[in-house]
XYZ file of C-alpha atoms in Angstrom:
178
model
C -1.706 87.029 54.208
C -1.283 84.500 57.042
C 0.907 86.977 58.903
C -1.751 89.671 58.541
C -4.467 87.349 59.866
C -2.264 86.253 62.761
C -1.324 89.860 63.576
C -4.974 90.978 63.367
C -6.087 88.083 65.604
C -3.414 88.888 68.209
C -4.287 92.595 68.153
C -8.013 91.886 68.476
C -7.390 89.474 71.362
C -5.221 92.044 73.143
C -7.862 94.781 72.788
C -10.663 92.425 73.857
C -8.798 91.244 76.940
C -8.188 94.791 78.204
C -11.898 95.535 78.619
C -12.717 93.944 81.948
C -16.061 92.366 82.750
C -17.963 93.807 85.686
C -21.232 92.892 87.325
C -23.527 95.492 88.938
C -23.885 95.127 92.706
C -27.556 95.795 93.459
C -27.216 96.662 97.158
C -24.401 99.180 96.466
C -26.230 100.859 93.584
C -29.211 103.165 93.183
C -31.533 104.003 90.325
C -33.763 106.950 91.226
C -36.298 109.023 89.340
C -38.047 112.353 89.895
C -41.196 113.734 88.267
C -43.537 116.647 88.958
C -46.890 115.650 90.475
C -49.302 118.505 91.197
C -46.322 120.809 90.550
C -44.239 119.233 93.318
C -41.157 117.106 92.635
C -41.730 113.552 93.758
C -39.788 110.446 93.031
C -38.866 106.906 93.672
C -36.392 104.182 92.939
C -35.883 100.780 91.360
C -33.894 97.741 92.494
C -33.119 94.363 90.968
C -30.123 95.606 89.012
C -28.549 92.835 86.920
C -26.414 92.475 83.838
C -22.896 92.958 82.700
C -20.569 95.832 81.984
C -17.407 95.538 79.917
C -15.299 98.590 80.619
C -11.747 99.880 80.328
C -11.366 103.554 81.225
C -8.435 103.889 78.802
C -10.446 102.462 75.905
C -14.116 103.506 76.295
C -15.059 102.730 72.694
C -14.818 99.026 73.591
C -17.266 99.449 76.500
C -20.561 97.574 76.575
C -23.389 98.114 79.072
C -26.145 95.489 79.177
C -28.255 96.180 82.261
C -31.748 95.306 83.486
C -33.905 96.421 86.406
C -36.859 94.743 88.070
C -39.818 96.950 87.054
C -41.946 95.599 89.923
C -39.376 96.907 92.420
C -40.599 100.476 91.838
C -40.746 102.196 95.224
C -42.028 105.664 96.101
C -42.388 105.032 99.855
C -46.144 104.815 99.323
C -47.521 101.261 98.967
C -50.775 102.369 97.315
C -48.941 104.466 94.708
C -46.409 101.676 94.121
C -49.225 99.188 93.408
C -50.793 101.710 91.053
C -47.464 102.162 89.195
C -47.192 98.379 88.701
C -50.578 98.281 86.918
C -51.149 98.216 83.152
C -51.543 101.998 82.796
C -48.023 102.619 84.072
C -45.286 99.938 84.098
C -47.507 96.867 83.513
C -44.989 94.770 85.428
C -46.785 91.455 84.863
C -46.389 91.772 81.115
C -43.086 93.710 81.157
C -41.088 92.611 84.215
C -37.770 94.183 83.158
C -36.492 97.611 82.197
C -33.307 97.352 80.137
C -30.492 99.441 78.719
C -28.057 98.188 76.079
C -25.305 100.483 74.899
C -24.413 100.779 71.234
C -21.584 103.291 71.531
C -19.495 104.744 74.362
C -17.081 107.653 73.984
C -14.973 109.880 76.191
C -16.614 113.286 76.582
C -15.024 116.174 78.469
C -14.138 114.870 81.929
C -16.520 111.924 81.607
C -18.133 109.622 79.086
C -21.253 109.399 76.938
C -23.107 106.139 76.353
C -25.617 105.976 73.525
C -27.915 103.020 73.503
C -31.404 101.609 73.689
C -33.653 101.932 76.717
C -36.612 99.545 76.806
C -39.541 100.193 79.131
C -42.928 98.532 78.832
C -42.072 96.962 75.471
C -41.048 100.286 73.891
C -37.437 100.861 72.906
C -35.985 104.346 72.423
C -32.463 105.552 71.771
C -31.045 107.656 74.618
C -27.791 109.395 75.477
C -26.459 108.904 78.985
C -23.609 111.149 80.158
C -21.728 109.571 83.049
C -18.607 109.737 85.179
C -16.553 106.850 86.508
C -14.547 106.377 89.692
C -12.367 103.372 90.454
C -13.512 101.835 93.751
C -12.529 98.666 95.585
C -12.374 95.951 92.933
C -14.580 97.766 90.432
C -16.044 101.042 89.256
C -18.746 103.447 90.359
C -20.695 104.762 87.344
C -22.770 107.905 87.990
C -24.965 109.863 85.619
C -28.417 111.136 84.856
C -30.695 111.667 81.885
C -34.201 112.851 81.116
C -36.986 111.108 79.276
C -40.606 111.745 78.418
C -42.727 109.107 80.165
C -45.279 109.241 77.321
C -42.619 108.007 74.863
C -42.712 104.721 76.807
C -46.511 104.656 77.262
C -46.203 105.205 81.014
C -49.453 106.768 82.152
C -51.901 108.780 80.089
C -52.016 112.488 79.368
C -52.422 114.268 82.656
C -52.882 117.818 83.864
C -51.330 116.981 87.250
C -48.528 114.539 86.379
C -45.529 115.932 84.529
C -44.212 114.310 81.375
C -40.479 114.796 81.982
C -38.742 112.296 84.222
C -35.173 112.661 85.455
C -33.378 109.376 86.071
C -30.260 109.414 88.266
C -27.930 106.418 88.389
C -25.209 105.423 90.801
C -24.133 101.934 89.787
C -21.293 100.109 91.478
C -19.950 97.205 89.425
C -17.409 94.658 90.637
C -15.034 92.511 88.550
C -16.487 89.149 87.644
């Protein structure tokens, strides 16, 4: 029994060590969104990317993504609209300063990967699937992917005849070894 425990402990340590820890680099990353407004695609971005990524391309099932964004960093290149988006009706950034994603499962999928996890916006948490691709760069990885969500699922804005419900989020996150 001692041999089994020792062997299991060594195996677990070996697997755990292979997944490297990475930290998102905010100024080399982008988080963008697009939505229809009056039938025209419009969009914006977020900054303030923080968190940690444990990732080994050869062993994606061990991967963990734990990322946050600064909700108040929302930018649409229109100061008046940005202030409006920070208010209670939309992101309510005073009460909910962070947007977060925590993965629960990551698998290889085709020529990329699929992360399933929990996205929390404005105090509401929903399970999402995020398909992404990875490229080794410098001393880290570039993670790129996109997904859609319904803004009403996260209580962002009210029902509207002019503002679309579907939002496309596009990520390009560079993470460097810690």
